Amino acid sequence: MPRPTIKTIAQETGLSIATVSKALNDSPQVRPETRAIVVAAAARVGYQLNMHGVQLRTGKTYQVAAIMTAPGPRQNEWEGVEYAQLLSGISWALEESPYRVSLYAVRNFEESLATIRQIVSLKKADGIIVSGTRADDPRVRIMQEADFPFVTYGTTIRNAPHAYVDADNEQMIRHSVARLAGRGHRRIALVNPMADLSYSLTRLDAYRAALEAAGLPFDPALVAHGHLTPAFGRECVLSMSALPSPPTAYICANEASALGAFSGFHARGLVHGRDAVINATDDLNVSQYFAPPITTYFLPIHEPSELLGRYILRRMEGEAPEALQTLIMPKLIERSDDRLA
Amino acid sequence: MPRPTIKTIAQETGLSIATVSKALNDSPQVRPETRAIVVAAAARVGYQLNMHGVQLRTGKTYQVAAIMTAPGPRQNEWEGVEYAQLLSGISWALEESPYRVSLYAVRNFEESLATIRQIVSLKKADGIIVSGTRADDPRVRIMQEADFPFVTYGTTIRNAPHAYVDADNEQMIRHSVARLAGRGHRRIALVNPMADLSYSLTRLDAYRAALEAAGLPFDPALVAHGHLTPAFGRECVLSMSALPSPPTAYICANEASALGAFSGFHARGLVHGRDAVINATDDLNVSQYFAPPITTYFLPIHEPSELLGRYILRRMEGEAPEALQTLIMPKLIERSDDRLA
DNA sequence: GCGCACAATAAAAACGTTTAATTTTATTGT
DNA sequence: ACAATAAAATTAAACGTTTTTATTGTGCGC
């Protein structure tokens, strides 16, 4: 037996397929009693909407493209980004809707640009979710020019307003620096993401502002930019600890780099809490298992990711982007004393 | 200007849309010269195949469903599964094909079962990739009964033959136990995944066989099953180290649990290399940054994941499942001495 | 009782593609 | 040169929807 269609229901009820279609779509043109008959028949024959017909007719794809920049196969360094949780959060937010998450894995920024261009021009999706935003992001511009619905995970700085979700990096860094300064630290290192990323800039600015507020000088030697891998965190500690006046605190942008920083401590014979301390920002909550556990600003990844899903739905329904902007303040979890020894 | 279709090309060339379609699909029914004309015209007008038309006509979806069992939002414990890399590997393998990866995030086994049932019965995809296989997996049976193409990441034990990719858990555990026994260890603990998972059983069997081969007794107190989180690894160390005759080696099934084991060492005042050692299986290569770095069996996740993508393509083309089965032996990376102190 | 407005339904076209059936054109054998 | 045959093209139908346009039926005022 072939799969039932609206035609099946039409025969079953003696109505036309047009009426059936309208009934199923809650059109006011169809009488409530008729709708009830149609719905009953649909249930009886086990009717399920065939999306392909809808897609062809309406031009809608019912796909939300998630652009995921994953490191290439050559470099298998852990970056500690829980993309899986990010994706599942989005997926769950779309669960009740007819939309599905379509995955576009790209290797770098250029590829993501090309992919987005293609999705927009060939309308391969109805909406796009993209992360790793830059201060001035050409992808955002492309989507805006085409009036294509999208939400970014991460803010931009020099683009026109758009829908976004992000951790409140400014608040977090300000708070973090102030807290460490309040505990006696005068040499605070910033282990920052690649400089072209928007949140890198946000963090740097907040860092400088917070130092100034605390009456501490800014020293460029205490700031490093790089891919947030353990290798990078380790490298930062190895080089900065060799400075004439080494840092007594490291603010790591994620847990992977914090783990690497520990590895650097180990290599240099540094003891956490005595020689220096490590703080982190995280979404994995894995740093509670470090030895010793460290203080982190924790943002459970499912929060922003579900928001991304909900926002893209609303954006595709035409809601204004200005109404879809959220910064979430991560929660401080103090696991170590962090006072300057 | 509306998007060009085969109709556009037909008008452009004076041919019928049928000929255009056949020409673009390399049908032998069309003369090479004609094909050349069509292809040229297509390029000229910037023609791109509209999938919706194809999908409706052929019934094919050109979607590969990736079933991802991600932990729910409530429990945000890191399980160290690099799903992101897994997904991107699949995605890249499909890059040259017309297929896209469609993500289905589920919370647990039951949901994955229901999802697969739905995908199969409503033909929401042309192929399925599923992980977290059980010894006797009902999902596998469903897909086999419907003759639906699929590949599993992980083997099954009591199901009919099917396409799969997996790490060679048996070899790995046999080698691991033999190696530790050769270094003087007589109390080797197995930190194993949940008992219902197929590879849990495989590992346990291999563990017992290897112990026997090494002339060591099997002690159930040295085997633990659980979710491979840091919390679990920690718990294992905390409880097992309190045994009258505690283990001197821990074989952890992934890096997350190994990290937790370290946390347990820290809590108990155990020193790695003196009191006991930790070995792991991993696909992140993050254990090189542990303090100290530990010996691991490393399988770069992109290898199995790209294979998964290639296999599902071949499976969808009708290739026999028996030809699409691969166990990959992870590479041993010795980072610590591991001899019994 | 008659026309009129309006509500409810039906008919038909369209979205872009593939493919079975058919027609036209080219090639071959005698 | 002419059937017979093969090759290459065309015609037309179909996939399952939605939506515009057309038709039918109903209640209403007068």
XYZ file of C-alpha atoms (C1' of nucleotides) in Angstrom:
742
model
C 0.000 0.000 0.000
C 1.447 3.350 -0.991
C 1.792 6.172 1.424
C -1.443 8.136 1.871
C -1.605 11.635 0.433
C -4.192 14.367 0.519
C -5.659 12.619 -2.502
C -6.292 9.571 -0.362
C -8.098 11.706 2.159
C -10.055 13.393 -0.602
C -11.318 10.057 -1.861
C -11.947 8.875 1.648
C -14.088 11.907 2.478
C -15.520 12.711 -0.917
C -14.027 16.189 -0.722
C -11.592 17.805 -3.126
C -7.871 17.879 -2.464
C -8.054 21.656 -2.244
C -10.469 21.481 0.647
C -8.425 18.820 2.318
C -5.298 20.903 2.026
C -7.019 23.952 3.416
C -8.571 21.976 6.227
C -5.230 20.594 7.261
C -3.738 24.063 7.188
C -6.448 25.562 9.358
C -7.699 27.834 6.648
C -10.730 29.914 7.700
C -12.238 29.079 4.331
C -13.255 25.647 5.508
C -16.130 24.854 7.825
C -15.200 23.502 11.266
C -17.281 20.382 10.733
C -15.566 19.714 7.443
C -12.194 20.224 9.045
C -13.093 17.706 11.703
C -14.044 15.162 9.067
C -10.779 15.720 7.234
C -8.667 15.527 10.352
C -10.402 12.333 11.391
C -9.857 10.774 7.988
C -6.222 11.858 8.019
C -5.685 10.195 11.337
C -7.511 7.086 10.191
C -5.387 6.535 7.098
C -2.218 7.575 8.908
C -1.563 10.585 6.733
C 1.759 12.388 7.063
C 2.554 15.542 5.155
C 5.023 14.964 2.359
C 7.514 17.772 2.640
C 8.813 17.406 -0.873
C 5.519 18.489 -2.321
C 5.373 21.433 0.019
C 8.935 22.405 -0.680
C 8.474 22.360 -4.414
C 5.252 24.278 -4.274
C 6.219 26.888 -1.709
C 9.940 27.159 -2.321
C 10.568 26.793 1.382
C 13.195 24.280 2.387
C 12.330 23.811 6.054
C 16.014 23.502 6.707
C 18.079 25.538 9.114
C 21.708 25.486 8.083
C 24.159 25.200 10.946
C 27.591 26.283 9.856
C 30.177 24.503 11.907
C 33.802 25.436 11.609
C 35.614 22.309 12.685
C 39.352 21.895 12.542
C 40.602 19.904 9.587
C 41.543 16.266 9.846
C 45.239 17.037 9.909
C 45.188 19.017 13.085
C 43.522 16.948 15.737
C 43.928 19.275 18.611
C 41.108 19.527 21.043
C 39.578 22.963 21.108
C 37.112 22.169 23.803
C 34.184 23.500 21.857
C 31.174 21.410 22.559
C 29.697 21.764 19.137
C 27.727 18.628 19.722
C 25.825 20.229 22.568
C 25.439 23.390 20.575
C 23.937 21.476 17.690
C 21.675 19.386 19.831
C 20.398 22.439 21.632
C 19.455 23.970 18.311
C 17.986 20.712 17.123
C 15.809 20.427 20.201
C 14.572 23.957 19.892
C 13.371 23.105 16.396
C 11.830 19.838 17.447
C 8.211 20.953 17.489
C 8.615 22.879 14.271
C 8.769 21.433 10.773
C 12.363 22.600 10.495
C 15.401 20.327 10.535
C 19.028 21.141 11.176
C 21.171 20.698 8.134
C 24.835 20.520 8.891
C 27.484 22.348 6.923
C 30.938 21.496 8.206
C 33.593 23.874 6.977
C 37.317 23.981 7.534
C 37.922 27.669 7.886
C 36.505 31.117 7.576
C 36.797 31.331 3.807
C 34.887 28.123 3.379
C 32.174 29.311 5.684
C 31.891 32.455 3.619
C 31.573 30.478 0.398
C 29.078 28.104 1.953
C 26.893 30.901 3.225
C 27.021 32.623 -0.117
C 25.826 29.424 -1.736
C 23.065 28.781 0.761
C 21.797 32.300 0.340
C 21.921 32.454 -3.425
C 20.564 28.966 -4.071
C 18.202 29.130 -1.108
C 19.361 25.818 0.261
C 17.944 26.688 3.665
C 15.442 29.088 5.184
C 17.730 30.246 7.934
C 21.362 30.143 8.991
C 23.093 29.829 12.309
C 26.731 30.764 12.305
C 29.370 31.072 14.976
C 32.881 32.405 15.271
C 31.908 35.932 14.383
C 34.467 38.548 13.530
C 34.447 42.156 14.559
C 33.499 43.081 11.011
C 32.001 39.969 9.546
C 31.475 39.742 5.781
C 29.165 36.762 6.200
C 26.819 38.866 8.243
C 26.852 41.484 5.546
C 26.036 38.958 2.833
C 23.053 37.631 4.714
C 21.833 41.085 5.580
C 22.056 42.282 2.001
C 20.011 39.302 0.846
C 17.593 39.825 3.733
C 18.222 36.245 4.728
C 17.210 35.169 8.256
C 20.148 34.291 10.491
C 21.369 34.267 14.049
C 24.982 34.393 15.107
C 26.575 32.770 18.094
C 28.788 35.651 19.000
C 28.457 39.366 18.483
C 29.860 41.580 15.813
C 31.144 45.067 16.330
C 31.050 46.926 13.077
C 28.038 45.303 11.414
C 24.462 46.500 11.316
C 22.238 45.128 14.108
C 21.351 41.475 13.804
C 20.095 38.600 15.914
C 22.721 37.085 18.157
C 23.347 35.092 21.289
C 26.587 35.193 23.199
C 28.189 34.980 26.582
C 28.633 38.379 28.145
C 32.347 38.503 27.608
C 32.743 42.081 28.675
C 31.083 41.646 32.041
C 32.844 38.394 32.607
C 36.323 39.750 31.979
C 35.680 42.905 33.925
C 34.499 40.861 36.844
C 37.314 38.380 36.544
C 40.056 40.990 36.462
C 38.507 42.971 39.305
C 38.197 39.827 41.383
C 41.817 38.824 40.876
C 43.043 42.342 41.468
C 41.032 42.371 44.666
C 42.923 39.242 45.705
C 46.238 40.956 45.338
C 47.249 40.063 41.804
C 49.064 42.737 39.866
C 50.294 40.671 36.923
C 47.253 39.117 35.249
C 47.673 37.320 31.941
C 44.973 37.092 29.291
C 44.956 33.920 27.212
C 42.764 35.125 24.421
C 41.268 33.642 21.229
C 42.490 34.528 17.755
C 42.573 38.272 17.342
C 40.239 38.378 14.366
C 37.357 36.993 16.388
C 34.904 39.485 17.715
C 34.905 38.230 21.269
C 38.671 38.411 21.355
C 38.440 42.125 20.884
C 35.613 42.436 23.363
C 37.634 40.602 25.967
C 40.749 42.622 25.319
C 38.916 45.903 25.633
C 37.240 44.793 28.832
C 40.580 43.602 30.150
C 42.212 46.950 29.565
C 39.297 48.823 31.041
C 39.271 46.612 34.122
C 43.009 46.971 34.623
C 42.674 50.709 34.468
C 39.800 50.655 36.906
C 41.953 48.619 39.281
C 44.850 50.987 38.852
C 47.034 48.386 37.175
C 49.230 48.998 34.133
C 48.566 47.285 30.841
C 51.413 45.099 29.627
C 51.096 43.661 26.095
C 53.474 40.859 27.063
C 50.729 39.430 29.239
C 48.263 39.060 26.374
C 48.388 36.212 23.891
C 46.144 35.383 20.964
C 45.789 31.945 19.443
C 43.694 28.875 18.816
C 42.257 27.822 22.118
C 43.898 24.416 22.277
C 45.788 22.880 25.184
C 48.958 23.432 23.154
C 48.326 27.152 23.130
C 47.587 27.341 26.846
C 50.748 25.436 27.561
C 52.782 27.680 25.296
C 51.451 30.784 27.015
C 52.538 29.565 30.422
C 55.910 28.413 29.185
C 56.722 31.766 27.664
C 55.063 34.118 30.123
C 56.428 32.393 33.186
C 59.899 33.119 31.839
C 59.285 36.861 31.879
C 61.286 38.950 34.325
C 58.067 39.649 36.125
C 55.823 36.654 35.382
C 52.053 36.626 35.776
C 50.515 35.389 38.986
C 47.177 34.746 37.359
C 46.065 33.437 33.991
C 42.607 34.073 32.590
C 42.010 31.371 30.029
C 39.272 31.733 27.449
C 38.263 28.096 27.638
C 38.960 24.892 29.442
C 41.120 23.367 26.772
C 43.641 26.157 27.065
C 43.338 26.022 30.850
C 44.205 22.358 30.741
C 47.218 23.230 28.626
C 48.173 25.898 31.121
C 48.260 23.222 33.796
C 50.494 21.197 31.559
C 52.766 24.237 31.385
C 52.741 24.531 35.178
C 53.762 20.909 35.385
C 56.603 21.402 32.925
C 57.920 24.478 34.726
C 57.469 23.073 38.200
C 54.943 25.719 39.071
C 52.392 24.965 41.754
C 48.856 26.211 41.360
C 47.931 28.508 44.241
C 51.503 29.114 45.245
C 53.224 30.446 42.132
C 50.199 31.434 40.129
C 46.537 30.639 39.585
C 44.446 29.774 36.574
C 40.917 30.929 35.945
C 38.778 29.939 33.010
C 35.627 30.541 31.101
C 33.874 27.367 30.228
C 30.858 25.618 28.936
C 31.888 22.058 29.680
C 32.175 22.262 33.415
C 35.155 19.958 33.201
C 37.529 22.168 35.104
C 36.066 20.910 38.354
C 38.085 17.792 37.655
C 41.359 19.558 37.212
C 43.931 19.001 39.911
C 43.271 21.248 41.673
C 39.848 22.372 40.506
C 39.915 25.957 39.310
C 37.622 28.927 39.428
C 35.562 29.329 36.277
C 32.797 31.346 34.776
C 30.405 28.667 33.698
C 27.768 28.956 31.015
C 25.948 25.696 30.304
C 26.046 25.448 26.552
C 22.449 24.355 26.247
C 21.261 27.800 27.257
C 22.692 29.768 24.366
C 22.126 26.932 21.935
C 18.436 26.588 22.653
C 18.148 30.316 22.374
C 19.801 30.169 18.972
C 17.176 27.691 17.846
C 14.303 29.731 19.177
C 15.673 32.918 17.704
C 16.141 31.526 14.223
C 12.533 30.345 14.262
C 11.326 33.783 15.234
C 13.626 35.419 12.757
C 12.281 33.235 9.952
C 8.819 34.336 10.944
C 9.877 37.857 10.270
C 10.535 39.177 13.748
C 12.915 42.129 13.887
C 16.525 41.233 14.660
C 16.803 43.903 17.304
C 14.395 41.942 19.466
C 16.543 38.848 19.205
C 19.760 39.794 20.905
C 20.921 38.233 24.129
C 24.082 38.301 26.167
C 24.190 35.733 28.920
C 26.289 36.269 31.985
C 28.078 33.051 32.951
C 27.942 32.025 36.574
C 31.045 32.363 38.689
C 32.042 29.108 40.331
C 34.817 29.608 42.858
C 36.761 26.426 43.304
C 40.040 27.781 44.511
C 41.077 30.550 46.827
C 42.987 32.462 44.169
C 44.581 34.910 46.629
C 48.112 35.962 45.822
C 50.364 33.787 47.957
C 15.128 37.413 -12.903
C 13.896 34.094 -11.615
C 16.211 31.209 -11.078
C 16.923 29.299 -14.300
C 15.396 25.838 -14.664
C 15.696 23.155 -17.274
C 12.895 24.985 -19.019
C 15.174 27.976 -19.384
C 17.809 25.798 -20.958
C 15.232 24.212 -23.219
C 14.178 27.589 -24.555
C 17.780 28.688 -24.821
C 18.746 25.668 -26.908
C 15.499 24.933 -28.685
C 15.443 21.446 -27.251
C 12.776 19.862 -25.089
C 13.057 19.750 -21.329
C 13.234 15.962 -21.506
C 16.341 16.081 -23.619
C 17.851 18.702 -21.379
C 17.186 16.581 -18.340
C 18.678 13.513 -19.944
C 21.679 15.428 -21.176
C 22.397 16.776 -17.717
C 22.084 13.294 -16.280
C 24.478 11.764 -18.785
C 21.825 9.573 -20.339
C 23.080 7.481 -23.291
C 19.895 8.452 -25.086
C 21.310 11.823 -25.942
C 23.961 12.540 -28.570
C 27.307 13.806 -27.259
C 27.081 16.951 -29.380
C 23.653 17.694 -27.997
C 24.886 17.134 -24.495
C 27.684 19.595 -25.064
C 25.217 22.210 -26.233
C 23.059 21.682 -23.187
C 25.932 21.771 -20.756
C 27.213 24.952 -22.326
C 23.822 26.591 -22.100
C 23.436 25.474 -18.505
C 26.731 27.036 -17.598
C 25.843 30.185 -19.483
C 22.582 30.793 -17.681
C 24.025 29.651 -14.349
C 21.714 26.718 -13.975
C 21.665 24.862 -10.664
C 19.602 21.749 -10.134
C 16.578 22.350 -7.941
C 16.552 19.484 -5.497
C 12.933 19.912 -4.537
C 11.801 18.911 -7.998
C 14.077 15.913 -7.972
C 13.000 14.891 -4.528
C 9.334 15.038 -5.351
C 9.740 13.190 -8.595
C 12.138 10.482 -7.455
C 11.158 10.152 -3.831
C 14.786 10.399 -2.848
C 15.602 12.842 -0.081
C 19.336 13.232 -0.573
C 19.645 13.415 3.165
C 21.764 11.264 5.386
C 20.381 11.228 8.891
C 22.997 11.365 11.617
C 21.523 10.212 14.891
C 23.359 11.861 17.710
C 22.677 10.842 21.257
C 23.668 13.884 23.225
C 23.220 14.227 26.943
C 20.201 16.220 27.944
C 20.450 19.831 29.024
C 20.112 18.916 32.676
C 23.234 16.865 32.910
C 26.097 18.873 31.595
C 28.863 16.437 32.204
C 31.546 16.199 29.631
C 31.639 12.809 28.010
C 34.609 13.569 25.851
C 32.902 12.405 22.699
C 33.955 14.571 19.858
C 30.679 14.365 18.044
C 31.554 17.528 16.243
C 34.525 15.916 14.585
C 32.501 12.833 13.900
C 29.837 14.886 12.194
C 32.251 16.965 10.221
C 34.070 13.883 9.025
C 30.820 12.508 7.710
C 29.884 15.835 6.249
C 33.171 16.088 4.382
C 32.888 12.604 3.008
C 29.545 13.606 1.506
C 30.834 16.880 0.194
C 31.209 15.855 -3.455
C 27.906 14.014 -3.431
C 24.448 15.552 -3.578
C 23.787 14.302 -0.064
C 23.591 16.484 3.031
C 23.853 15.560 6.666
C 20.610 16.028 8.505
C 20.998 16.087 12.239
C 18.734 14.239 14.624
C 19.696 14.952 18.195
C 18.130 12.533 20.644
C 18.328 12.283 24.409
C 18.505 8.572 24.933
C 18.252 5.174 23.378
C 14.466 5.078 23.282
C 14.318 8.353 21.450
C 16.837 7.175 18.930
C 14.726 4.101 18.348
C 11.614 6.172 17.785
C 13.465 8.577 15.539
C 14.874 5.821 13.395
C 11.486 4.204 13.135
C 10.096 7.469 11.907
C 12.859 8.126 9.420
C 12.487 4.658 7.995
C 8.716 4.595 7.733
C 8.323 8.143 6.445
C 11.495 7.966 4.387
C 12.829 11.192 5.788
C 16.338 10.268 4.686
C 18.022 7.893 2.267
C 20.498 6.590 4.778
C 21.181 6.568 8.485
C 24.331 6.741 10.547
C 23.920 5.687 14.130
C 26.324 5.206 17.006
C 26.235 3.782 20.495
C 25.343 0.294 19.305
C 24.177 -2.373 21.686
C 25.090 -6.012 21.664
C 21.637 -6.788 20.331
C 20.408 -3.591 18.788
C 16.716 -3.229 17.917
C 17.445 -0.204 15.773
C 19.650 -2.291 13.563
C 16.893 -4.829 13.232
C 14.347 -2.208 12.255
C 16.559 -0.844 9.512
C 17.435 -4.276 8.251
C 13.816 -5.378 8.089
C 12.969 -2.313 6.054
C 16.056 -2.839 3.909
C 17.078 0.675 4.760
C 20.728 1.677 4.138
C 22.680 2.412 7.294
C 26.104 2.289 8.854
C 26.801 2.026 12.549
C 29.666 3.505 14.485
C 30.262 0.522 16.677
C 29.674 -3.161 16.172
C 26.807 -5.323 17.232
C 27.113 -8.875 18.431
C 23.819 -10.632 17.958
C 22.512 -8.854 14.865
C 22.737 -9.944 11.269
C 25.756 -8.599 9.372
C 25.673 -4.908 8.572
C 27.959 -2.076 7.633
C 29.973 -0.694 10.507
C 33.092 1.176 11.498
C 34.663 0.913 14.891
C 37.896 0.973 16.822
C 39.306 -2.490 17.299
C 38.400 -2.701 20.943
C 39.315 -6.322 21.318
C 42.844 -5.933 20.006
C 43.327 -2.758 21.914
C 42.308 -4.197 25.273
C 44.232 -7.405 24.731
C 47.305 -5.407 23.907
C 46.799 -3.006 26.735
C 46.376 -5.694 29.386
C 49.302 -7.730 28.066
C 51.489 -4.648 28.039
C 50.659 -3.720 31.629
C 51.029 -7.313 32.797
C 54.412 -7.378 31.096
C 55.352 -4.358 33.175
C 54.608 -6.149 36.383
C 51.008 -5.152 37.058
C 48.833 -7.828 38.587
C 45.849 -5.707 39.602
C 44.518 -4.007 36.473
C 41.241 -2.125 36.625
C 38.874 -1.723 33.696
C 36.905 1.511 33.585
C 34.287 0.467 31.094
C 31.309 2.095 29.364
C 27.702 1.275 30.204
C 27.185 -2.461 30.141
C 24.452 -2.413 27.516
C 26.779 -0.992 24.896
C 28.277 -3.459 22.507
C 31.825 -2.298 22.888
C 31.550 -2.589 26.619
C 30.997 -6.302 26.228
C 33.753 -6.608 23.657
C 36.186 -4.914 25.969
C 35.171 -6.980 28.937
C 35.576 -10.236 27.034
C 38.959 -9.177 25.708
C 39.969 -8.117 29.203
C 39.120 -11.498 30.652
C 40.844 -13.348 27.840
C 43.961 -11.225 28.181
C 44.076 -11.710 31.943
C 43.849 -15.431 31.473
C 46.571 -15.364 28.846
C 48.764 -13.473 31.285
C 47.995 -15.926 34.058
C 46.188 -13.317 36.136
C 42.937 -13.918 38.006
C 39.757 -12.062 37.085
C 38.356 -9.935 39.870
C 34.926 -8.360 39.276
C 35.735 -5.688 41.819
C 38.197 -4.230 39.335
C 35.597 -3.711 36.631
C 33.198 -0.785 36.606
C 30.527 0.215 34.120
C 29.152 3.702 33.747
C 28.799 6.856 31.707
C 32.266 7.855 30.625
C 32.356 11.185 32.374
C 35.089 12.577 34.593
C 32.768 11.995 37.532
C 32.688 8.296 36.784
C 36.454 8.014 36.395
C 36.921 9.804 39.664
C 34.412 7.584 41.400
C 36.158 4.459 40.150
C 39.485 5.541 41.582
C 37.959 6.629 44.868
C 36.274 3.289 45.434
C 38.817 0.911 43.935
C 41.796 2.501 45.631
C 40.097 1.712 48.927
C 40.087 -2.012 48.207
C 42.300 -4.240 50.368
C 44.342 -4.907 47.292
C 43.893 -1.816 45.106
C 44.657 -1.681 41.392
C 48.039 -0.495 40.211
C 46.740 0.295 36.756
C 43.548 1.763 35.363
C 42.478 1.255 31.776
C 40.053 4.060 31.025
C 37.751 3.858 28.034
C 38.135 7.497 27.164
C 39.955 10.649 28.132
C 37.126 12.180 30.070
C 37.095 9.306 32.531
C 40.897 9.333 32.593
C 40.808 12.978 33.572
C 38.385 12.081 36.327
C 40.715 9.302 37.438
C 43.426 11.898 37.862
C 41.048 13.922 39.937
C 40.565 10.816 42.081
C 44.336 10.428 42.410
C 44.538 14.003 43.541
C 41.799 13.486 46.121
C 43.388 10.335 47.513
C 46.934 11.644 47.446
C 47.975 9.026 44.926
C 50.915 9.783 42.670
C 50.829 8.654 39.093
C 53.713 6.292 38.355
C 54.334 5.545 41.990
C 51.041 4.276 43.362
C 49.303 3.434 40.136
C 49.153 4.362 36.487
C 46.366 5.387 34.145
C 46.067 4.351 30.518
C 43.375 5.490 28.125
C 41.774 5.046 24.787
C 41.188 8.285 23.047
C 40.243 10.181 19.991
C 40.965 13.671 21.203
C 44.648 13.351 21.886
C 44.202 15.561 24.884
C 45.807 13.215 27.366
C 49.210 14.412 26.261
C 48.417 17.506 28.283
C 47.608 15.667 31.456
C 50.075 16.052 34.294
C 51.836 13.775 33.735
C 50.958 12.787 30.171
C 49.657 9.234 30.027
C 49.931 6.337 27.653
C 46.978 6.103 25.287
C 45.696 4.207 22.313
C 44.931 6.990 19.923
C 42.514 6.875 17.035
C 42.072 10.206 15.267
C 38.344 10.568 15.013
C 38.436 11.779 11.450
C 39.462 8.321 10.238
C 36.377 6.422 11.326
C 34.090 9.341 10.619
C 35.183 9.776 7.035
C 34.811 6.062 6.593
C 31.280 6.276 7.916
C 30.477 8.862 5.283
C 32.035 6.872 2.480
C 30.339 3.685 3.598
C 26.874 5.159 3.768
C 27.312 6.450 0.224
C 28.282 3.016 -1.001
C 25.543 1.394 1.008
C 22.965 3.707 -0.541
C 24.254 2.670 -3.926
C 23.383 -0.868 -3.038
C 26.730 -2.294 -2.104
C 26.562 -5.312 0.177
C 26.998 -4.550 3.882
C 29.538 -7.322 4.328
C 31.977 -5.356 2.200
C 31.590 -2.313 4.418
C 32.929 -3.411 7.756
C 36.071 -1.979 9.266
C 37.774 -2.202 12.607
C 40.577 0.276 13.045
C 43.426 -0.427 15.418
C 44.305 2.697 17.394
C 47.929 3.623 17.644
C 49.729 3.113 20.924
C 51.356 6.279 22.182
C 53.565 5.617 25.175
C 53.917 8.733 27.244
C 54.770 7.248 30.582
C 56.895 4.382 31.759
C 54.008 2.490 33.320
C 56.213 -0.080 35.072
C 55.040 -1.209 38.453
C 57.008 0.815 40.994
C -40.582 34.293 -4.474
C -36.541 36.544 -6.356
C -32.165 38.234 -6.732
C -27.938 39.096 -3.986
C -24.240 38.608 -1.129
C -21.454 35.506 1.026
C -19.728 31.184 2.623
C -18.070 26.805 1.342
C -16.342 23.774 -1.826
C -14.321 22.301 -6.361
C -11.493 22.794 -10.414
C -7.304 23.797 -12.322
C -2.759 25.422 -12.575
C 1.684 25.587 -10.923
C 6.316 24.492 -8.593
C 10.932 21.536 -11.307
C 12.095 17.379 -12.227
C 12.242 12.371 -14.293
C 10.667 8.826 -17.260
C 7.510 5.848 -19.937
C 5.487 6.130 -24.242
C 5.672 8.092 -28.648
C 7.261 10.349 -32.634
C 10.805 11.870 -35.611
C 15.302 11.293 -37.729
C 19.282 8.670 -39.090
C 21.387 4.252 -40.399
C 21.572 -0.096 -42.269
C 20.785 -4.217 -45.396
C 19.173 -5.753 -49.557
C 15.779 3.175 -53.570
C 13.031 1.300 -49.911
C 11.693 -1.093 -45.991
C 13.227 -2.289 -41.598
C 15.623 -1.018 -37.681
C 18.180 1.743 -34.430
C 19.101 6.155 -32.453
C 17.696 10.540 -30.813
C 14.528 13.562 -29.896
C 9.674 14.977 -28.158
C 5.260 14.575 -25.755
C 2.874 13.902 -21.849
C 2.179 12.277 -17.396
C 3.429 12.053 -12.819
C 5.332 13.044 -7.997
C 2.271 15.948 -3.559
C 1.444 20.117 -2.396
C -0.636 25.132 -2.305
C -3.219 28.763 -4.208
C -5.819 31.338 -7.572
C -9.942 31.222 -9.834
C -14.380 29.326 -10.637
C -18.546 27.087 -9.123
C -22.096 25.718 -6.134
C -25.060 26.211 -2.206
C -27.183 28.895 1.596
C -29.459 32.472 4.086
C -31.178 36.980 3.816
C -33.851 41.229 2.816
C -37.467 42.986 0.476
